mmCIF file of C-alpha atoms in Angstrom:
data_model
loop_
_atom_site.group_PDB
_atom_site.id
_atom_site.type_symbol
_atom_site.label_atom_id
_atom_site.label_comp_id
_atom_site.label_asym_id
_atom_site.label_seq_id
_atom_site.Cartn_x
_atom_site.Cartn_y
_atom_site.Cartn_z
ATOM 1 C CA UNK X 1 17.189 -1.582 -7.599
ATOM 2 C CA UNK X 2 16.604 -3.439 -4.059
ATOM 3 C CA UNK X 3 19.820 -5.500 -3.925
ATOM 4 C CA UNK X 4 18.925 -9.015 -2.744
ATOM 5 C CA UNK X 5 21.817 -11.375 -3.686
ATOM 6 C CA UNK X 6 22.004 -12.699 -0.090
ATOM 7 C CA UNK X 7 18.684 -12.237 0.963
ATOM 8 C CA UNK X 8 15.436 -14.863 1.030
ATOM 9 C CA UNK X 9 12.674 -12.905 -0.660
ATOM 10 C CA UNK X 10 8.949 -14.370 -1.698
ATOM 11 C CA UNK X 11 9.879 -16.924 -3.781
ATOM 12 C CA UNK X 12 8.065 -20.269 -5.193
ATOM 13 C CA UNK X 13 7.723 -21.686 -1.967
ATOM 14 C CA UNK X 14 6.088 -18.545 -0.488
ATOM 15 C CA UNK X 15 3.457 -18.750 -3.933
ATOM 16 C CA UNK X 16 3.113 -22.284 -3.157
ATOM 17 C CA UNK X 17 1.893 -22.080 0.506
ATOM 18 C CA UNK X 18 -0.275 -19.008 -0.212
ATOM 19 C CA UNK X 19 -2.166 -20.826 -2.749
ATOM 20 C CA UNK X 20 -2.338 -23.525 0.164
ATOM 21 C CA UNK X 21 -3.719 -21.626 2.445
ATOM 22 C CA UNK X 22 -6.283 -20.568 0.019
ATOM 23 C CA UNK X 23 -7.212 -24.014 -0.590
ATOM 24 C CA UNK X 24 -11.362 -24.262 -0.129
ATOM 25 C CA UNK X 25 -13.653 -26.243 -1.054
ATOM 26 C CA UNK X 26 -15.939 -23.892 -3.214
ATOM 27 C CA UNK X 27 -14.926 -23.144 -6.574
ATOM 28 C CA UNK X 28 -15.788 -19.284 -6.897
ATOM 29 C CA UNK X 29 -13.237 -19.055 -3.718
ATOM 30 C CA UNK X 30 -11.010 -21.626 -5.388
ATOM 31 C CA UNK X 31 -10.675 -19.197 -8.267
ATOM 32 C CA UNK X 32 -10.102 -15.957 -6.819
ATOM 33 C CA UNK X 33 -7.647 -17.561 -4.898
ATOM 34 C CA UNK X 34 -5.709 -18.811 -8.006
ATOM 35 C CA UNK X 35 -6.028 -15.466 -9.375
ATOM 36 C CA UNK X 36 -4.343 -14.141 -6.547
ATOM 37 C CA UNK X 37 -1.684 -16.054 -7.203
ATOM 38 C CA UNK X 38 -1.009 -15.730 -10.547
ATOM 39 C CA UNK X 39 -0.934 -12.108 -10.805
ATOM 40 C CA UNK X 40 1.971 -12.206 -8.795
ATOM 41 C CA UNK X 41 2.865 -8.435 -8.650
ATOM 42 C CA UNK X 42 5.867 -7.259 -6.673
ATOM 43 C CA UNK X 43 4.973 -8.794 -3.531
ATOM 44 C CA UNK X 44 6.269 -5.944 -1.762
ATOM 45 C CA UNK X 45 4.867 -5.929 1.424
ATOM 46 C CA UNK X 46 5.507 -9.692 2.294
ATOM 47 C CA UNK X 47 9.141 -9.184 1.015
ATOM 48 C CA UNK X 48 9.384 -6.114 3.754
ATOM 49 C CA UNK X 49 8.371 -8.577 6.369
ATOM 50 C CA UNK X 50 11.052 -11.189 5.129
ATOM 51 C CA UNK X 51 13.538 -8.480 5.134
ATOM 52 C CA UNK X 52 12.353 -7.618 8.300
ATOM 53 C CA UNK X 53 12.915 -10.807 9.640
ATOM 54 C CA UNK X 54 16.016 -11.195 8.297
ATOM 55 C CA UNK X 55 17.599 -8.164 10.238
ATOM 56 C CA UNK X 56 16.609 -9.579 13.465
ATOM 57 C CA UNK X 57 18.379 -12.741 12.710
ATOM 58 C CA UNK X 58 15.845 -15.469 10.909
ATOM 59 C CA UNK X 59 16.924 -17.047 8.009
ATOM 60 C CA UNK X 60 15.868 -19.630 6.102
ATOM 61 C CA UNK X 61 18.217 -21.997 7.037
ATOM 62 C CA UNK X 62 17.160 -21.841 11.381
ATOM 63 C CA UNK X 63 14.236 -23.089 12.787
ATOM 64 C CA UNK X 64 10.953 -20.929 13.109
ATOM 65 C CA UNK X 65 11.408 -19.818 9.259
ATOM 66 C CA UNK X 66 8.087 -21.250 8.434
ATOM 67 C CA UNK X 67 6.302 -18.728 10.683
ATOM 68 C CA UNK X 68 8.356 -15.806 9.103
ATOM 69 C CA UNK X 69 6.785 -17.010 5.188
ATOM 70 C CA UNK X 70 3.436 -17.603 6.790
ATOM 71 C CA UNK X 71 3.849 -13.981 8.269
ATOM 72 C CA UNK X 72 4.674 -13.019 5.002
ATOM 73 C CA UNK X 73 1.293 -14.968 3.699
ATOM 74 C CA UNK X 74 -0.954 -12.903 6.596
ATOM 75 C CA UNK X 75 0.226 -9.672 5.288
ATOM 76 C CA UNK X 76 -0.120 -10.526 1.234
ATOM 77 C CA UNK X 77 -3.800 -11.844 2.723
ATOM 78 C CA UNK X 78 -4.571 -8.572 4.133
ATOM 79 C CA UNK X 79 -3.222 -6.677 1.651
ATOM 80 C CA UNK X 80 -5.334 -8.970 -0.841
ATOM 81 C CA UNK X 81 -8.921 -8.561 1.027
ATOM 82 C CA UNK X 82 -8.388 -5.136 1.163
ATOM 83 C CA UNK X 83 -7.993 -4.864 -3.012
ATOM 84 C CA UNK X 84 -11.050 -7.283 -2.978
ATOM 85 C CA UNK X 85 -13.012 -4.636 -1.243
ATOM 86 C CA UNK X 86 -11.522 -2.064 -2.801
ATOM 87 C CA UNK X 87 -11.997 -2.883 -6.550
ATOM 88 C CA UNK X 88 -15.867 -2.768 -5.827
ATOM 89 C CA UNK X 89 -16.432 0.060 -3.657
ATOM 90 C CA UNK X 90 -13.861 1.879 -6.544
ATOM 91 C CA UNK X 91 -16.085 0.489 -9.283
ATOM 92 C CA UNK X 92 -12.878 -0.814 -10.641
ATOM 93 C CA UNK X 93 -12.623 -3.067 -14.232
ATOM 94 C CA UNK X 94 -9.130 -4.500 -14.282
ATOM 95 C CA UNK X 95 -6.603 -5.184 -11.353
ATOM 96 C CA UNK X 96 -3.291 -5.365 -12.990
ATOM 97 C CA UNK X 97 -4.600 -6.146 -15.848
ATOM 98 C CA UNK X 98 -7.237 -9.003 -15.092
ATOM 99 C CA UNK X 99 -10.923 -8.368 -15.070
ATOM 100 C CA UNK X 100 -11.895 -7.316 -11.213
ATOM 101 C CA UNK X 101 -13.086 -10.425 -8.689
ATOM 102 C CA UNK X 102 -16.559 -8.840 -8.783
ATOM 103 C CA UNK X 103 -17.008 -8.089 -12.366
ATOM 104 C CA UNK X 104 -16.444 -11.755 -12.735
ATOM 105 C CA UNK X 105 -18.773 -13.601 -9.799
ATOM 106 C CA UNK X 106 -20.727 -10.853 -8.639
ATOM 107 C CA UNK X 107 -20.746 -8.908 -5.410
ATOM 108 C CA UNK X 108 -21.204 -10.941 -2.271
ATOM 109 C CA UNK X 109 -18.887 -13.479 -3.845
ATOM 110 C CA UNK X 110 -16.293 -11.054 -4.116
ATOM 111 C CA UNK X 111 -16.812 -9.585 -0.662
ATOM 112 C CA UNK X 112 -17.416 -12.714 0.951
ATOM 113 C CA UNK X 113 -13.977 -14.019 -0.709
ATOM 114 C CA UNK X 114 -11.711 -11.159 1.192
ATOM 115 C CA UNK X 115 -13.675 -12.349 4.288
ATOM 116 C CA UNK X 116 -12.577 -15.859 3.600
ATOM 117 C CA UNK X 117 -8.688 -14.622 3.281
ATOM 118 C CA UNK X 118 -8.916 -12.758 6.422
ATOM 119 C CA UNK X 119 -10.595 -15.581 8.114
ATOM 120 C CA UNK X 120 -7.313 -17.828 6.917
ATOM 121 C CA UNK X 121 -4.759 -15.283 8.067
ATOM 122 C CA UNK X 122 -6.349 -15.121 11.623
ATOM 123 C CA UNK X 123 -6.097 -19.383 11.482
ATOM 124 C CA UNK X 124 -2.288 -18.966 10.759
ATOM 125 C CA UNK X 125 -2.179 -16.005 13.567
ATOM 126 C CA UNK X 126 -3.265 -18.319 15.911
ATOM 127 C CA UNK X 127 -0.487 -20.964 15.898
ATOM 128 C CA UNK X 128 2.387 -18.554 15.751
ATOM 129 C CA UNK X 129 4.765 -17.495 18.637
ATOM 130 C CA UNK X 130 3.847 -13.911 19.938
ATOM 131 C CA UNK X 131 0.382 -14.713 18.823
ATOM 132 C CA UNK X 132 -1.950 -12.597 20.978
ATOM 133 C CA UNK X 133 0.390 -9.765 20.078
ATOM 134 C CA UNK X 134 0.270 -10.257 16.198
ATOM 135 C CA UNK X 135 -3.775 -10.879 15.986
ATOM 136 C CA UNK X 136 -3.876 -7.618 17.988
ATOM 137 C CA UNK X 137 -1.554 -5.755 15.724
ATOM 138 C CA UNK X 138 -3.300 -7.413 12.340
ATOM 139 C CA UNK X 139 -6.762 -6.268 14.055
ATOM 140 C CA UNK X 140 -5.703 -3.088 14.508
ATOM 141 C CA UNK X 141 -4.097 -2.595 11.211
ATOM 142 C CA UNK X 142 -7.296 -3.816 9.390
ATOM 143 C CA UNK X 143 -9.394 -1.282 11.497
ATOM 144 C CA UNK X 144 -7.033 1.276 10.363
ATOM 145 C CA UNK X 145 -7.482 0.607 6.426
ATOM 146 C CA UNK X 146 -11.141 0.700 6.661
ATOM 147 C CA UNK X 147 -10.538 3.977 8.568
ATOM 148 C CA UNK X 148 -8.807 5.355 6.017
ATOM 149 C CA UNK X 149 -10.980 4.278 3.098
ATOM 150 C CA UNK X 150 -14.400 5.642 4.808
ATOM 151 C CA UNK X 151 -12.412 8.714 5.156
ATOM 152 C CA UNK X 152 -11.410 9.497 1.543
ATOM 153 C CA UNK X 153 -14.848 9.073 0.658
ATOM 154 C CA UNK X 154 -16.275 11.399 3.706
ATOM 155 C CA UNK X 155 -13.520 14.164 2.915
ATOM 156 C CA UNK X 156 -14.818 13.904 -0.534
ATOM 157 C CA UNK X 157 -18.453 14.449 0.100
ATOM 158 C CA UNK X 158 -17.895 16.907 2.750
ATOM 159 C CA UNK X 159 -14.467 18.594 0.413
ATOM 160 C CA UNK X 160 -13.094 18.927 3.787
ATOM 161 C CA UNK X 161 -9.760 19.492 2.033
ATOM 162 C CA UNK X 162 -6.593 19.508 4.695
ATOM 163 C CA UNK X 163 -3.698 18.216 5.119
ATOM 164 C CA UNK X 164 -4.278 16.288 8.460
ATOM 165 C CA UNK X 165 -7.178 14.764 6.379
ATOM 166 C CA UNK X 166 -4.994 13.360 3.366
ATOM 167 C CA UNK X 167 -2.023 12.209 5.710
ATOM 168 C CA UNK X 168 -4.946 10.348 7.515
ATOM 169 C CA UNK X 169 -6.445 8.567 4.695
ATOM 170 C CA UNK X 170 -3.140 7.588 3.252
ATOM 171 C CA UNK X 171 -1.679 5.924 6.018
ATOM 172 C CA UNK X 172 -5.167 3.976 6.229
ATOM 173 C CA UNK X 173 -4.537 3.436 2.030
ATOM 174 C CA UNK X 174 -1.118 1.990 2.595
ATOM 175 C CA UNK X 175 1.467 3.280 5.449
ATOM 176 C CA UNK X 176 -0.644 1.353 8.082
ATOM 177 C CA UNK X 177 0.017 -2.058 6.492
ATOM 178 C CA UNK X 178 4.056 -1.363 5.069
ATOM 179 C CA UNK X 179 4.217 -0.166 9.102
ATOM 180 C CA UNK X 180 2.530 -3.560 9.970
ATOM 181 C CA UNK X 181 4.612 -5.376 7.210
ATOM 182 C CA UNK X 182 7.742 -4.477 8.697
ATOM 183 C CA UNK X 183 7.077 -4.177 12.623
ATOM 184 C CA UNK X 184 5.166 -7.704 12.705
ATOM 185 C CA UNK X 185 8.702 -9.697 12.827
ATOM 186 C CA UNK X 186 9.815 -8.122 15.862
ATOM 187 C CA UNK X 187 6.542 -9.421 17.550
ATOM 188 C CA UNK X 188 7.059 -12.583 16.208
ATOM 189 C CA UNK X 189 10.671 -13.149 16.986
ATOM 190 C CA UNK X 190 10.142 -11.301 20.592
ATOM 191 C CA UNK X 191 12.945 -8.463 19.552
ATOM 192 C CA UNK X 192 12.904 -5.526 22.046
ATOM 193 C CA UNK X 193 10.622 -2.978 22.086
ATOM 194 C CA UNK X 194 13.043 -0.540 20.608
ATOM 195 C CA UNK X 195 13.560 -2.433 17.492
ATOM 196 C CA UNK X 196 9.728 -2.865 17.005
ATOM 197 C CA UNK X 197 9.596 1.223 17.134
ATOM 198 C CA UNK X 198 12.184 1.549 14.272
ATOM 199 C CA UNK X 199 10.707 -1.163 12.155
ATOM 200 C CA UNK X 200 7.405 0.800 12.612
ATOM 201 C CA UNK X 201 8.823 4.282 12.294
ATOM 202 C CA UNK X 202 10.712 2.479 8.786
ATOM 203 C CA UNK X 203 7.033 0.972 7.583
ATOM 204 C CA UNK X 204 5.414 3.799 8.030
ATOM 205 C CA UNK X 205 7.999 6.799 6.759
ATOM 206 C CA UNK X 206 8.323 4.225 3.567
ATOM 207 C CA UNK X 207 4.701 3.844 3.047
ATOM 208 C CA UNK X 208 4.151 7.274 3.127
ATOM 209 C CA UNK X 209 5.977 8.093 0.713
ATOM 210 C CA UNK X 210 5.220 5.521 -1.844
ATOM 211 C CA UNK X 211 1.470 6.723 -1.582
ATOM 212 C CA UNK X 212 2.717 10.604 -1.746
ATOM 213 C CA UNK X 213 4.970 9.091 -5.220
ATOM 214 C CA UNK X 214 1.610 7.280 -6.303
ATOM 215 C CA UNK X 215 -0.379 10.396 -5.746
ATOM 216 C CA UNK X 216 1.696 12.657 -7.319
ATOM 217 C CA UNK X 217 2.534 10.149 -10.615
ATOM 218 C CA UNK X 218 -1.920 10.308 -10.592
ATOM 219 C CA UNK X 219 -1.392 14.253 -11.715
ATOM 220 C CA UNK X 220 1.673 14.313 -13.675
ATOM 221 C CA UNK X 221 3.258 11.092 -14.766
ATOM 222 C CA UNK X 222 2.800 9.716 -18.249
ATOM 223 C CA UNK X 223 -0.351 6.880 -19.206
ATOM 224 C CA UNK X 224 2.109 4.974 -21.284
ATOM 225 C CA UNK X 225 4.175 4.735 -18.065
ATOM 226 C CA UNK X 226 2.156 3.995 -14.839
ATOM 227 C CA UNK X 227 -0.128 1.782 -17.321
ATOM 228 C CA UNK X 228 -3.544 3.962 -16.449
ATOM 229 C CA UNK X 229 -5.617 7.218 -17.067
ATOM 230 C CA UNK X 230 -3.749 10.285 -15.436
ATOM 231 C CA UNK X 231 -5.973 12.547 -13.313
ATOM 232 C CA UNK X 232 -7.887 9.721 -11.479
ATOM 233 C CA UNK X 233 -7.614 11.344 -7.932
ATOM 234 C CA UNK X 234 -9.351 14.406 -9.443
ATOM 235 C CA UNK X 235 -11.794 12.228 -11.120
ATOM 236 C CA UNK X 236 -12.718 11.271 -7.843
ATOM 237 C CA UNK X 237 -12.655 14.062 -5.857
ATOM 238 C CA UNK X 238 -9.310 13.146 -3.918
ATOM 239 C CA UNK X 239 -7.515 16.381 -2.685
ATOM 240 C CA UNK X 240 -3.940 14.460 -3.277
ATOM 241 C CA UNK X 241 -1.163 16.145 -1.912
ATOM 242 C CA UNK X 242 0.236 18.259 -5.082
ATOM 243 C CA UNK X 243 -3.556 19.171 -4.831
ATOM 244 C CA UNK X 244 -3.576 20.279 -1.229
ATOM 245 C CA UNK X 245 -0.142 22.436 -2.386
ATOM 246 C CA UNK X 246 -2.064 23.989 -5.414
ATOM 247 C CA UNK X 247 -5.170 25.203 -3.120
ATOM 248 C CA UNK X 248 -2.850 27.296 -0.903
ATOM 249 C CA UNK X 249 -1.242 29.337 -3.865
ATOM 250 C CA UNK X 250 -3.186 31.644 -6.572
ATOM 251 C CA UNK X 251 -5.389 29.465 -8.341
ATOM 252 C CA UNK X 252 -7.039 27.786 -5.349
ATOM 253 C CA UNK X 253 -10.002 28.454 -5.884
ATOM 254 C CA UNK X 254 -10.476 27.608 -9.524
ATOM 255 C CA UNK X 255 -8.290 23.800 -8.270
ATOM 256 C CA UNK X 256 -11.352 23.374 -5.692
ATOM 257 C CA UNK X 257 -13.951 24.195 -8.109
ATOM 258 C CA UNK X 258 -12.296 20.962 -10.802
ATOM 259 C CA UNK X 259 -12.234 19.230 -7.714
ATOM 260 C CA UNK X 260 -15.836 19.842 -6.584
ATOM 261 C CA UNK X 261 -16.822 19.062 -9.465
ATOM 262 C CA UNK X 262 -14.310 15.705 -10.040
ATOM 263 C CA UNK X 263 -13.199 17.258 -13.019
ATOM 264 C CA UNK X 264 -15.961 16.483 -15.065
ATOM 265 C CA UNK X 265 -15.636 19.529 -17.652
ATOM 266 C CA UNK X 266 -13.364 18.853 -21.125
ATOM 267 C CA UNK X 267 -9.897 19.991 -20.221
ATOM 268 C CA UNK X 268 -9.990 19.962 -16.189
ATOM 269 C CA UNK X 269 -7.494 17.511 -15.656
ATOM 270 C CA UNK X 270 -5.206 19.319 -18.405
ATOM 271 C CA UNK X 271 -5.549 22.339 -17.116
ATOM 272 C CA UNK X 272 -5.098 21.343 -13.171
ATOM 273 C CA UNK X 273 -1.868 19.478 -15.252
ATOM 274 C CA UNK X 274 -0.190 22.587 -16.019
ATOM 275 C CA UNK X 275 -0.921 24.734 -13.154
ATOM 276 C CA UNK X 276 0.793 21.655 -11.402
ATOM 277 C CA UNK X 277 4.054 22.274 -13.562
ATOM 278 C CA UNK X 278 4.234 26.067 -13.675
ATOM 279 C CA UNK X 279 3.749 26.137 -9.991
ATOM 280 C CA UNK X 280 6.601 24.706 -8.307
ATOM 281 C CA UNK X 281 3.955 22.004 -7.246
ATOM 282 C CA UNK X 282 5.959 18.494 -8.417
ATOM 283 C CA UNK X 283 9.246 19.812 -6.608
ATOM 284 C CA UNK X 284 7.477 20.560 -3.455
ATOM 285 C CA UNK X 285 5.728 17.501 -3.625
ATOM 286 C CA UNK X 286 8.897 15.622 -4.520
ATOM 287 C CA UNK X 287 10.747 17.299 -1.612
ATOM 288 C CA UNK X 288 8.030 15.714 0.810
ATOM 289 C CA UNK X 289 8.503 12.514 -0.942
ATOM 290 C CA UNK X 290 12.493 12.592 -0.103
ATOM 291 C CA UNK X 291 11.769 13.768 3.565
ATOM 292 C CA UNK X 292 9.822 10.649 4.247
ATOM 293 C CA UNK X 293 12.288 8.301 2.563
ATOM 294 C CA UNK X 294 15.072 9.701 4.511
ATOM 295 C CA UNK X 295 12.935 9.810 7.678
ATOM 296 C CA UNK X 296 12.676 5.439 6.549
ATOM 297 C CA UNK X 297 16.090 4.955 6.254
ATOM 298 C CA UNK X 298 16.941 6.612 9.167
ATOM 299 C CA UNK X 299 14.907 4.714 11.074
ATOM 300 C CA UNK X 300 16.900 1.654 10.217
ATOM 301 C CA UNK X 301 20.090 3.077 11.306
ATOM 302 C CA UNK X 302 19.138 1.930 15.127
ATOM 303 C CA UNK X 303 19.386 -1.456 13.623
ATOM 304 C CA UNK X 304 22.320 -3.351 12.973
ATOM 305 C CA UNK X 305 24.182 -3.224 9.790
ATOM 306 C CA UNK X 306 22.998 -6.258 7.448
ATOM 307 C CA UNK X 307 22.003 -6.343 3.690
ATOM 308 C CA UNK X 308 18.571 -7.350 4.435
ATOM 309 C CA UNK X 309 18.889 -3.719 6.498
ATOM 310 C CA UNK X 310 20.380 -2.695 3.508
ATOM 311 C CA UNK X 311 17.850 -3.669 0.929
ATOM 312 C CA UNK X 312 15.293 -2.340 3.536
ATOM 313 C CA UNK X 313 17.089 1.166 2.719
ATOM 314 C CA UNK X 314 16.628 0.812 -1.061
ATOM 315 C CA UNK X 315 13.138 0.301 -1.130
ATOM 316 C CA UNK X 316 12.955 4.029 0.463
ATOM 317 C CA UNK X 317 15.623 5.216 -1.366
ATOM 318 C CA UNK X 318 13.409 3.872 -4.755
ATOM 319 C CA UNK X 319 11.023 5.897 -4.188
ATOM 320 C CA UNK X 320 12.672 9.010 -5.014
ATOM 321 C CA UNK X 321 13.241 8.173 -8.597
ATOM 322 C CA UNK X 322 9.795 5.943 -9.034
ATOM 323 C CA UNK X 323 8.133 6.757 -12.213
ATOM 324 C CA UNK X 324 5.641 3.951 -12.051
#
């Protein structure tokens, strides 16, 4: 667990001034905005940029601490368009465990909803310190997530199956916005350049591997645990890393042809399932996973000593051990 006796994380406050910042004047907007909120979830990559913050000084109790939760707000924002978009393109029915945005209003109202958020977070962008520097690096970010989501679907159509191509789309999926998450208080606060690169090289080594954990929990963890169908990625025709592993070894070929055809024959997933185990697959995989989180905590070691630096280091070491 992410020790965080001495630490400001999202807390009612931060829940509070989202949902004010959602604030419109149209109901359907209204709504999907108060969903937002009340699903809550783990808030993780607003409490990286509190953390963040917190290393370099801020706290709540010195002035500019506002900007740091409405930082925190601008990445949750992102983060939140992007599921909006998401959850349609993936033909999704639930998001943690609510009906989807646009199996309840429709389409356009979902779309035009995530537009709304990221319209808000560029308002808030605009009256913070370093703010040239932050729309850039939100603009940027964004570009990179819809990257990295074209991408899954064109490596999937064209089963261009490498491993430059699946690093790619999962730092569009998630690394690019923990990177952003974390790096986005040093532009804010003005820290030096060096200190931005380590808070990047920490985002990004962290959000790696929690995708490469998520990926790899898709093939072999348990439904009852991780609270979904196991084998999605296949399903889909996403060449996952454990996937990419399997294609090099003996039964490539017969892996491409379940994925080629997204596993749509009785027993595929099963079967993919146990080559997976017998293989050596989920250590080499897991290996990966602990390369990246030490590659994230190691990052943090340029910074000074601190708990917030210290819970920063427990969210990569988690990831080891996740099993959900």
């Amino acid at each position: 667990m992410v020790q965080t006796r001495n630490v400001a994380l999202p807390d009612a406050a931060f829940e509070d001034r989202l949902r004010e910042v959602l604030r419109s004047r149209v109901e359907f907007i209204e709504l999907i905005g108060e969903d937002l909120v009340a699903a809550g979830g783990k808030r993780t990559r607003p409490m990286i940029a509190f953390l963040a913050a917190q290393v370099l000084g801020a706290s709540p109790a010195r002035v500019g601490w506002k900007n740091v939760v409405d930082l925190g707000v601008c990445v949750e924002l992102l983060h939140s368009a992007s599921l909006l978009h998401d959850d349609l393109i993936d033909d999704s029915d639930t998001r943690r465990g609510h009906v989807t945005a646009f199996r309840r209003f429709g389409n356009v109202v979902s779309v035009m909803s995530g537009d709304f958020m990221l319209s808000r977070l560029l308002m808030l962008l605009a009256q913070m310190p370093g703010s040239a520097a932050l729309t850039h690096a939100f603009g940027q970010t964004a570009s990179v997530i819809c990257e990295g989501e074209v991408l899954q679907f064109q490596v999937a159509a064209y089963q261009e199956y490498t491993l430059e191509n699946y690093l790619n789309v999962i730092h569009g999926k998630t690394a690019a916005l923990t990177e952003l998450a974390a790096m986005s208080p040093a532009l804010l606060l003005g820290a030096p350049e060096e200190v931005r690169e380590a808070l990047a090289a920490f985002g990004l080594e962290y959000g790696m591997a929690f995708q490469m954990q998520d990926d790899l929990l898709d093939l072999l963890g348990e439904e009852a645990v991780i609270g979904k169908p196991v084998g999605g990625d296949l399903r889909e025709g996403k060449a996952t890393l454990p996937l990419l592993y399997l294609l090099e070894g003996p039964h490539g070929d017969e892996v491409r042809d379940v994925l080629e055809r997204r596993a749509a024959q009785e027993g595929d997933v099963e079967r993919v399932r146990a080559l997976a185990r017998e293989s050596g697959v989920l250590e080499r995989t897991r290996e990966e996973i602990r390369r990246r989180a030490g590659l994230a905590a190691q990052a943090l070691e340029a910074l000074p000593r601190s708990e917030a630096r210290d819970a920063l280091a427990a969210l990569a070491e988690r990831e080891r051990a996740r099993s959900h």
